[in-house]
Amino acid sequence: MFSKSLINLCRQGLGSTKIVQNVLCKRNLYERAAIGLDKYEFFREKIEKQFSDSDKLLFRERMNSFADPESSSLIFTEDLKQIVHMVGDNEADLTLVEKMMKKYNKQNQGLRFGNFTFGPVVMRMYYHLNKPDIALQLFNDPEMDGFFNHLSSYQILMDLLFINEQFDQILVVYKTIQERQLQIAKFPKGVMMLVFAACYKLNTTESFEYACKLWSDQQEAGHSPIRKTITFFAANAINQNSPHIALEVITSVRNQSYVTLRNIKVVALCDLGRIIDALPLLRSVLSLDQPMSGGPAVKQTYCRDVINLVKSAAEKHNDKETSLELERIFNQLEELNMITETTLDSLLCSEIKMIDRSDTNNRESIVGASYQSGRPYKKREFRRPGISDLL
């Protein structure tokens, strides 16, 4: 869609509208089930019931002895599984699990006794305990080389950094992934969504130029970003006074009826001084309260903060006929309860949820990782069916 000249366009600020970010509310981009936290917590509860306090104490004592670098004892897969699902939020446990992971990783260098993938499970552990700094430190630790080389590990870590508002570290993690030259897709969809989300939240000239460069690189490689990535980039463009870029990038989404796209398009048009072109879009939803795909009626809405931005743009436009038409549209939207108090930022940062695997149209399961050696977990309630907001 864009060539390298997009970087120059990024510096050509045209508008002044800002999408107000809710900085008071921490939120994750993936729901707990989508990143496997439900499965992790299930096994924590299972171990909690299975072992008595004395059993746990004895196990910790033995593992402290085995984890000693001078000890000839090995850390086996089952040992590490157990401590990862038993660890408490205290320094002693966190130190123990780190020592065990490092010894396990070292003893298995060049020779894996099993094929259990620990990286995603450990990241879920740190997510559960809300320990982003420790997770990041271990991710970058040379002694843990190869331990976290799994797509799910990166996504869980980046989402943990997101909820703790460490947006700059998300970009650092992405750079590390690139430098490691892992055998994964060049632009993993879930990872890219988190990178663009971080750029949107950082909302600086530098992070926006970085996003523009990354967008151009994806386009040149023939990569098609998921809708949530596109909306983050478009919202970022609006906040960086580049509504012309926002308007262009959202056209790459096949279905233009999504609420985030519709709201962003209206804001971008108003920001460009084209409020008259926004009128048909505002008016169109009044006749779209209809069932979709045979399901229940879906109410097409606009965000209150977006409507307020339109009102401000109308005042600047200072055209009586346009103002009257807008007032008529707003009154109808109010009567039909089609103006929601949910902010556009909240819509953008809403959770990505799981969907039913029986939907054969969804082929993008990007955050699942098996708890069994090489095979998916059999119980239905813990299978990772993917996410609903990809296409």
Short mmCIF file of C-alpha atoms in Angstrom, two decimals:
data_model
loop_
_atom_site.label_atom_id
_atom_site.label_comp_id
_atom_site.label_asym_id
_atom_site.label_seq_id
_atom_site.Cartn_x
_atom_site.Cartn_y
_atom_site.Cartn_z
CA MET A 1 0.00 0.00 0.00
CA PHE A 2 2.78 2.41 0.91
CA SER A 3 6.37 2.69 -0.21
CA LYS A 4 9.27 4.03 1.82
CA SER A 5 7.87 7.51 1.27
CA LEU A 6 5.41 6.69 4.09
CA ILE A 7 8.12 7.73 6.55
CA ASN A 8 8.07 11.21 5.06
CA LEU A 9 4.27 11.30 5.17
CA CYS A 10 4.47 10.50 8.88
CA ARG A 11 6.12 13.84 9.45
CA GLN A 12 3.43 15.80 7.60
CA GLY A 13 0.98 16.54 10.41
CA LEU A 14 -2.37 17.62 9.02
CA GLY A 15 -4.85 17.42 11.88
CA SER A 16 -5.12 18.10 15.56
CA THR A 17 -7.71 15.62 16.89
CA LYS A 18 -6.52 13.23 19.57
CA ILE A 19 -7.95 9.89 20.63
CA VAL A 20 -7.91 10.19 24.39
CA GLN A 21 -6.20 7.22 26.01
CA ASN A 22 -7.43 5.79 29.28
CA VAL A 23 -4.19 5.77 31.22
CA LEU A 24 -5.87 5.05 34.55
CA CYS A 25 -7.05 1.58 33.62
CA LYS A 26 -4.57 -1.23 33.07
CA ARG A 27 -5.77 -3.81 30.60
CA ASN A 28 -4.41 -6.83 28.81
CA LEU A 29 -4.95 -7.36 25.09
CA TYR A 30 -5.53 -11.11 25.38
CA GLU A 31 -8.17 -12.59 27.63
CA ARG A 32 -6.81 -15.08 30.16
CA ALA A 33 -8.03 -18.14 28.28
CA ALA A 34 -6.50 -16.97 25.00
CA ILE A 35 -2.98 -17.10 26.46
CA GLY A 36 -3.51 -20.30 28.43
CA LEU A 37 -3.78 -18.83 31.92
CA ASP A 38 -6.91 -20.84 32.61
CA LYS A 39 -5.02 -24.04 31.92
CA TYR A 40 -2.03 -22.94 33.99
CA GLU A 41 -4.24 -22.02 36.95
CA PHE A 42 -6.08 -25.33 36.68
CA PHE A 43 -2.82 -27.21 37.19
CA ARG A 44 -1.84 -24.91 40.07
CA GLU A 45 -5.08 -25.79 41.83
CA LYS A 46 -4.55 -29.47 41.08
CA ILE A 47 -1.10 -29.47 42.69
CA GLU A 48 -2.38 -27.42 45.63
CA LYS A 49 -4.93 -30.15 46.39
CA GLN A 50 -2.66 -33.05 45.58
CA PHE A 51 0.25 -32.19 47.90
CA SER A 52 0.17 -31.47 51.62
CA ASP A 53 2.10 -28.58 53.13
CA SER A 54 4.75 -30.98 54.42
CA ASP A 55 5.08 -32.54 50.94
CA LYS A 56 5.62 -29.12 49.41
CA LEU A 57 8.19 -28.17 52.03
CA LEU A 58 10.12 -31.39 51.50
CA PHE A 59 9.99 -30.96 47.72
CA ARG A 60 11.34 -27.41 47.96
CA GLU A 61 14.19 -28.56 50.21
CA ARG A 62 15.17 -31.32 47.79
CA MET A 63 14.98 -29.00 44.77
CA ASN A 64 17.14 -26.40 46.50
CA SER A 65 19.74 -29.11 46.94
CA PHE A 66 19.43 -30.40 43.36
CA ALA A 67 19.51 -26.90 41.86
CA ASP A 68 22.88 -26.14 43.43
CA PRO A 69 25.38 -25.77 40.55
CA GLU A 70 27.83 -27.98 42.46
CA SER A 71 25.30 -30.79 42.83
CA SER A 72 25.51 -33.74 40.43
CA SER A 73 21.73 -34.25 40.69
CA LEU A 74 19.67 -33.52 37.61
CA ILE A 75 16.55 -31.38 37.36
CA PHE A 76 13.99 -33.48 35.53
CA THR A 77 11.05 -32.24 33.49
CA GLU A 78 8.54 -33.32 36.14
CA ASP A 79 10.52 -31.46 38.82
CA LEU A 80 10.37 -28.22 36.89
CA LYS A 81 6.71 -28.72 35.97
CA GLN A 82 5.82 -29.11 39.61
CA ILE A 83 7.70 -26.06 40.89
CA VAL A 84 6.39 -23.86 38.08
CA HIS A 85 2.84 -24.69 39.17
CA MET A 86 3.66 -24.48 42.87
CA VAL A 87 5.73 -21.29 43.07
CA GLY A 88 4.47 -18.60 45.40
CA ASP A 89 4.87 -14.84 45.32
CA ASN A 90 7.93 -14.76 47.55
CA GLU A 91 11.65 -14.30 47.01
CA ALA A 92 12.60 -17.81 48.11
CA ASP A 93 10.30 -19.51 45.59
CA LEU A 94 11.17 -17.13 42.76
CA THR A 95 14.88 -17.70 43.36
CA LEU A 96 14.39 -21.47 43.49
CA VAL A 97 12.45 -21.68 40.23
CA GLU A 98 15.05 -19.50 38.51
CA LYS A 99 17.91 -21.72 39.69
CA MET A 100 16.04 -24.82 38.57
CA MET A 101 15.28 -23.38 35.14
CA LYS A 102 18.89 -22.39 34.56
CA LYS A 103 20.24 -25.77 35.58
CA TYR A 104 17.59 -27.58 33.54
CA ASN A 105 18.41 -25.50 30.50
CA LYS A 106 22.16 -25.99 30.90
CA GLN A 107 22.00 -29.75 31.40
CA ASN A 108 19.79 -30.12 28.34
CA GLN A 109 21.95 -28.07 25.98
CA GLY A 110 22.47 -30.19 22.90
CA LEU A 111 20.51 -33.13 24.35
CA ARG A 112 16.83 -32.91 25.19
CA PHE A 113 15.49 -35.72 27.33
CA GLY A 114 11.93 -34.78 26.41
CA ASN A 115 10.12 -32.42 24.11
CA PHE A 116 8.06 -30.49 26.66
CA THR A 117 8.05 -26.78 25.81
CA PHE A 118 8.59 -24.83 29.03
CA GLY A 119 8.90 -21.27 27.70
CA PRO A 120 5.16 -20.46 27.40
CA VAL A 121 4.33 -22.18 30.69
CA VAL A 122 6.99 -20.20 32.57
CA MET A 123 5.74 -16.96 31.03
CA ARG A 124 2.23 -17.85 32.20
CA MET A 125 3.68 -18.36 35.67
CA TYR A 126 5.19 -14.85 35.68
CA TYR A 127 1.96 -13.48 34.19
CA HIS A 128 -0.06 -15.11 36.98
CA LEU A 129 2.29 -13.62 39.58
CA ASN A 130 2.47 -10.30 37.69
CA LYS A 131 6.27 -10.24 37.58
CA PRO A 132 7.11 -8.46 34.30
CA ASP A 133 10.58 -7.36 35.37
CA ILE A 134 11.69 -10.85 36.36
CA ALA A 135 10.15 -12.34 33.20
CA LEU A 136 12.00 -9.80 31.06
CA GLN A 137 15.27 -10.36 32.91
CA LEU A 138 15.06 -14.13 32.37
CA PHE A 139 14.08 -13.65 28.74
CA ASN A 140 17.30 -11.69 28.17
CA ASP A 141 19.54 -13.87 30.37
CA PRO A 142 22.27 -15.64 28.30
CA GLU A 143 21.94 -18.67 30.60
CA MET A 144 18.37 -19.11 29.34
CA ASP A 145 19.40 -19.22 25.68
CA GLY A 146 16.87 -21.22 23.67
CA PHE A 147 14.47 -21.62 26.61
CA PHE A 148 11.95 -19.04 25.40
CA ASN A 149 12.30 -19.58 21.64
CA HIS A 150 8.59 -20.14 21.14
CA LEU A 151 6.05 -17.77 19.63
CA SER A 152 3.67 -18.07 22.57
CA SER A 153 6.45 -17.10 24.98
CA TYR A 154 6.95 -13.77 23.23
CA GLN A 155 3.27 -12.96 23.06
CA ILE A 156 2.60 -13.76 26.71
CA LEU A 157 5.63 -11.72 27.80
CA MET A 158 4.65 -8.77 25.59
CA ASP A 159 1.07 -8.81 26.88
CA LEU A 160 2.39 -8.89 30.45
CA LEU A 161 4.53 -5.84 29.64
CA PHE A 162 1.48 -4.18 28.06
CA ILE A 163 -0.72 -4.48 31.16
CA ASN A 164 2.13 -3.05 33.21
CA GLU A 165 2.49 -0.15 30.77
CA GLN A 166 6.06 -1.03 29.84
CA PHE A 167 5.39 -0.20 26.21
CA ASP A 168 8.97 0.69 25.32
CA GLN A 169 10.11 -2.76 26.51
CA ILE A 170 7.69 -4.40 24.08
CA LEU A 171 9.64 -2.82 21.23
CA VAL A 172 12.90 -3.99 22.79
CA VAL A 173 11.58 -7.56 23.01
CA TYR A 174 10.52 -7.43 19.35
CA LYS A 175 14.01 -6.24 18.38
CA THR A 176 15.49 -9.16 20.34
CA ILE A 177 13.22 -11.60 18.49
CA GLN A 178 14.44 -10.22 15.17
CA GLU A 179 18.09 -10.43 16.22
CA ARG A 180 17.74 -14.05 17.30
CA GLN A 181 16.67 -14.94 13.73
CA LEU A 182 14.29 -17.64 14.92
CA GLN A 183 12.55 -20.02 12.55
CA ILE A 184 9.20 -18.28 12.73
CA ALA A 185 7.27 -16.02 10.38
CA LYS A 186 8.97 -12.69 9.75
CA PHE A 187 5.92 -10.76 10.95
CA PRO A 188 3.99 -13.00 13.41
CA LYS A 189 0.45 -11.64 13.54
CA GLY A 190 0.00 -11.67 17.32
CA VAL A 191 3.43 -10.20 17.96
CA MET A 192 2.91 -7.44 15.40
CA MET A 193 -0.41 -6.51 16.98
CA LEU A 194 1.32 -6.02 20.33
CA VAL A 195 4.12 -3.98 18.75
CA PHE A 196 1.67 -1.62 17.06
CA ALA A 197 -0.35 -1.42 20.28
CA ALA A 198 2.81 -0.36 22.12
CA CYS A 199 3.54 2.32 19.50
CA TYR A 200 -0.03 3.60 19.86
CA LYS A 201 0.31 3.80 23.64
CA LEU A 202 3.74 5.43 23.52
CA ASN A 203 2.32 8.06 21.15
CA THR A 204 5.64 9.74 20.38
CA THR A 205 7.07 10.97 17.10
CA GLU A 206 9.80 8.33 17.29
CA SER A 207 7.47 5.41 17.98
CA PHE A 208 5.11 6.52 15.21
CA GLU A 209 7.94 6.72 12.68
CA TYR A 210 8.99 3.26 13.84
CA ALA A 211 5.43 2.01 13.24
CA CYS A 212 5.38 3.61 9.79
CA LYS A 213 8.66 1.91 8.86
CA LEU A 214 7.38 -1.41 10.17
CA TRP A 215 4.14 -1.01 8.25
CA SER A 216 6.05 -0.33 5.02
CA ASP A 217 8.27 -3.36 5.62
CA GLN A 218 5.21 -5.56 6.03
CA GLN A 219 3.61 -4.20 2.88
CA GLU A 220 6.75 -4.77 0.83
CA ALA A 221 6.91 -8.34 2.13
CA GLY A 222 3.29 -8.93 1.09
CA HIS A 223 2.15 -9.36 4.68
CA SER A 224 -1.48 -8.67 5.57
CA PRO A 225 -1.82 -7.39 9.16
CA ILE A 226 -4.81 -8.39 11.25
CA ARG A 227 -7.58 -5.86 11.80
CA LYS A 228 -6.56 -5.02 15.37
CA THR A 229 -3.04 -4.15 14.19
CA ILE A 230 -4.51 -1.89 11.52
CA THR A 231 -6.76 -0.06 13.96
CA PHE A 232 -3.88 0.55 16.38
CA PHE A 233 -1.78 1.99 13.56
CA ALA A 234 -4.66 4.15 12.31
CA ALA A 235 -5.40 5.49 15.81
CA ASN A 236 -1.70 6.18 16.29
CA ALA A 237 -1.68 8.13 13.04
CA ILE A 238 -4.60 10.26 14.20
CA ASN A 239 -2.88 11.02 17.48
CA GLN A 240 0.26 11.98 15.58
CA ASN A 241 -1.62 14.45 13.38
CA SER A 242 -1.59 12.16 10.33
CA PRO A 243 -5.27 11.40 9.66
CA HIS A 244 -4.48 10.96 5.97
CA ILE A 245 -2.47 7.84 6.87
CA ALA A 246 -5.26 6.57 9.14
CA LEU A 247 -7.78 6.94 6.34
CA GLU A 248 -5.57 5.03 3.91
CA VAL A 249 -4.61 2.10 6.13
CA ILE A 250 -8.14 1.24 7.26
CA THR A 251 -9.16 0.74 3.63
CA SER A 252 -7.09 -2.47 3.69
CA VAL A 253 -9.78 -4.12 5.84
CA ARG A 254 -12.25 -5.96 3.68
CA ASN A 255 -15.25 -5.51 5.96
CA GLN A 256 -15.63 -1.82 6.78
CA SER A 257 -18.62 -2.27 9.11
CA TYR A 258 -16.59 -2.89 12.28
CA VAL A 259 -17.26 -0.36 15.02
CA THR A 260 -13.59 0.58 15.52
CA LEU A 261 -13.08 1.24 11.81
CA ARG A 262 -16.23 3.30 11.54
CA ASN A 263 -15.32 5.48 14.51
CA ILE A 264 -11.74 5.96 13.35
CA LYS A 265 -12.87 6.90 9.84
CA VAL A 266 -15.22 9.57 11.17
CA VAL A 267 -12.48 11.05 13.37
CA ALA A 268 -9.99 11.04 10.49
CA LEU A 269 -12.43 12.76 8.12
CA CYS A 270 -13.21 15.45 10.68
CA ASP A 271 -9.51 15.91 11.33
CA LEU A 272 -8.97 16.47 7.60
CA GLY A 273 -11.67 19.15 7.59
CA ARG A 274 -13.98 16.90 5.57
CA ILE A 275 -16.88 16.80 7.98
CA ILE A 276 -19.36 16.78 5.08
CA ASP A 277 -17.89 13.43 3.98
CA ALA A 278 -18.44 12.10 7.50
CA LEU A 279 -22.19 12.80 7.36
CA PRO A 280 -23.13 9.80 5.17
CA LEU A 281 -21.09 7.52 7.43
CA LEU A 282 -22.82 8.81 10.55
CA ARG A 283 -26.19 8.59 8.85
CA SER A 284 -25.66 5.09 7.45
CA VAL A 285 -25.89 3.26 10.78
CA LEU A 286 -29.43 4.44 11.32
CA SER A 287 -30.63 1.79 8.87
CA LEU A 288 -28.14 -0.96 9.74
CA ASP A 289 -29.63 -2.31 12.95
CA GLN A 290 -30.19 -5.68 11.29
CA PRO A 291 -29.28 -9.31 11.96
CA MET A 292 -25.87 -10.41 10.65
CA SER A 293 -25.22 -13.96 9.38
CA GLY A 294 -28.58 -15.16 10.64
CA GLY A 295 -27.78 -14.13 14.21
CA PRO A 296 -29.39 -11.57 16.51
CA ALA A 297 -29.60 -7.92 15.58
CA VAL A 298 -26.31 -6.09 16.00
CA LYS A 299 -26.64 -2.48 17.05
CA GLN A 300 -24.26 -0.21 15.12
CA THR A 301 -22.90 2.40 17.52
CA TYR A 302 -20.62 5.40 17.82
CA CYS A 303 -18.52 6.29 20.83
CA ARG A 304 -19.52 9.34 22.87
CA ASP A 305 -16.01 10.77 22.68
CA VAL A 306 -16.07 10.44 18.88
CA ILE A 307 -19.42 12.25 18.70
CA ASN A 308 -17.96 15.02 20.83
CA LEU A 309 -15.02 15.32 18.41
CA VAL A 310 -17.47 15.63 15.53
CA LYS A 311 -19.32 18.39 17.36
CA SER A 312 -16.05 20.27 17.88
CA ALA A 313 -15.19 19.88 14.20
CA ALA A 314 -18.65 21.19 13.24
CA GLU A 315 -18.11 24.30 15.33
CA LYS A 316 -14.87 24.96 13.48
CA HIS A 317 -16.55 24.28 10.14
CA ASN A 318 -19.17 26.89 11.03
CA ASP A 319 -21.76 25.92 8.44
CA LYS A 320 -25.38 26.26 9.53
CA GLU A 321 -26.78 23.62 7.18
CA THR A 322 -24.15 21.06 8.23
CA SER A 323 -24.76 21.79 11.91
CA LEU A 324 -28.50 21.30 11.53
CA GLU A 325 -28.02 17.97 9.74
CA LEU A 326 -25.59 16.80 12.41
CA GLU A 327 -28.00 17.76 15.16
CA ARG A 328 -30.73 15.75 13.45
CA ILE A 329 -28.44 12.70 13.14
CA PHE A 330 -27.25 12.98 16.74
CA ASN A 331 -30.82 13.19 18.01
CA GLN A 332 -31.72 10.01 16.13
CA LEU A 333 -28.64 8.21 17.39
CA GLU A 334 -29.54 9.20 20.96
CA GLU A 335 -33.15 8.05 20.55
CA LEU A 336 -32.01 4.68 19.22
CA ASN A 337 -29.37 4.27 21.96
CA MET A 338 -26.68 4.10 19.30
CA ILE A 339 -24.19 6.29 21.17
CA THR A 340 -22.16 4.31 23.68
CA GLU A 341 -20.22 5.62 26.64
CA THR A 342 -17.41 3.22 25.79
CA THR A 343 -14.42 5.24 24.59
CA LEU A 344 -12.67 4.58 21.31
CA ASP A 345 -9.50 3.80 23.25
CA SER A 346 -11.38 1.14 25.24
CA LEU A 347 -12.63 -0.41 21.99
CA LEU A 348 -9.13 -0.44 20.55
CA CYS A 349 -7.70 -2.07 23.67
CA SER A 350 -10.55 -4.52 24.25
CA GLU A 351 -9.58 -8.12 24.99
CA ILE A 352 -8.98 -10.62 22.24
CA LYS A 353 -11.19 -13.55 23.09
CA MET A 354 -11.25 -17.25 22.29
CA ILE A 355 -13.58 -18.55 19.63
CA ASP A 356 -15.14 -21.90 18.87
CA ARG A 357 -12.69 -24.17 17.04
CA SER A 358 -15.62 -25.53 15.02
CA ASP A 359 -15.49 -22.27 13.06
CA THR A 360 -13.46 -23.55 10.11
CA ASN A 361 -13.00 -20.02 8.80
CA ASN A 362 -10.61 -19.28 11.64
CA ARG A 363 -7.22 -20.81 10.88
CA GLU A 364 -5.15 -18.51 13.06
CA SER A 365 -4.45 -20.02 16.47
CA ILE A 366 -1.53 -17.89 17.58
CA VAL A 367 -1.17 -18.33 21.32
CA GLY A 368 -1.69 -21.99 22.10
CA ALA A 369 0.99 -24.25 23.53
CA SER A 370 0.64 -27.89 24.53
CA TYR A 371 1.03 -29.07 28.10
CA GLN A 372 1.71 -32.57 26.86
CA SER A 373 4.77 -33.72 24.97
CA GLY A 374 4.13 -32.86 21.36
CA ARG A 375 0.36 -33.42 21.50
CA PRO A 376 -2.56 -31.11 22.28
CA TYR A 377 -4.25 -31.41 25.62
CA LYS A 378 -7.28 -33.67 25.28
CA LYS A 379 -9.79 -32.05 27.61
CA ARG A 380 -12.00 -29.79 25.60
CA GLU A 381 -12.16 -26.93 28.04
CA PHE A 382 -8.40 -26.37 27.84
CA ARG A 383 -7.79 -26.52 24.10
CA ARG A 384 -6.56 -23.27 22.60
CA PRO A 385 -9.06 -22.44 19.85
CA GLY A 386 -7.39 -19.18 18.88
CA ILE A 387 -8.77 -15.65 18.94
CA SER A 388 -11.77 -13.96 17.49
CA ASP A 389 -10.31 -10.68 16.37
CA LEU A 390 -7.78 -11.72 13.78
CA LEU A 391 -9.37 -11.12 10.39
#
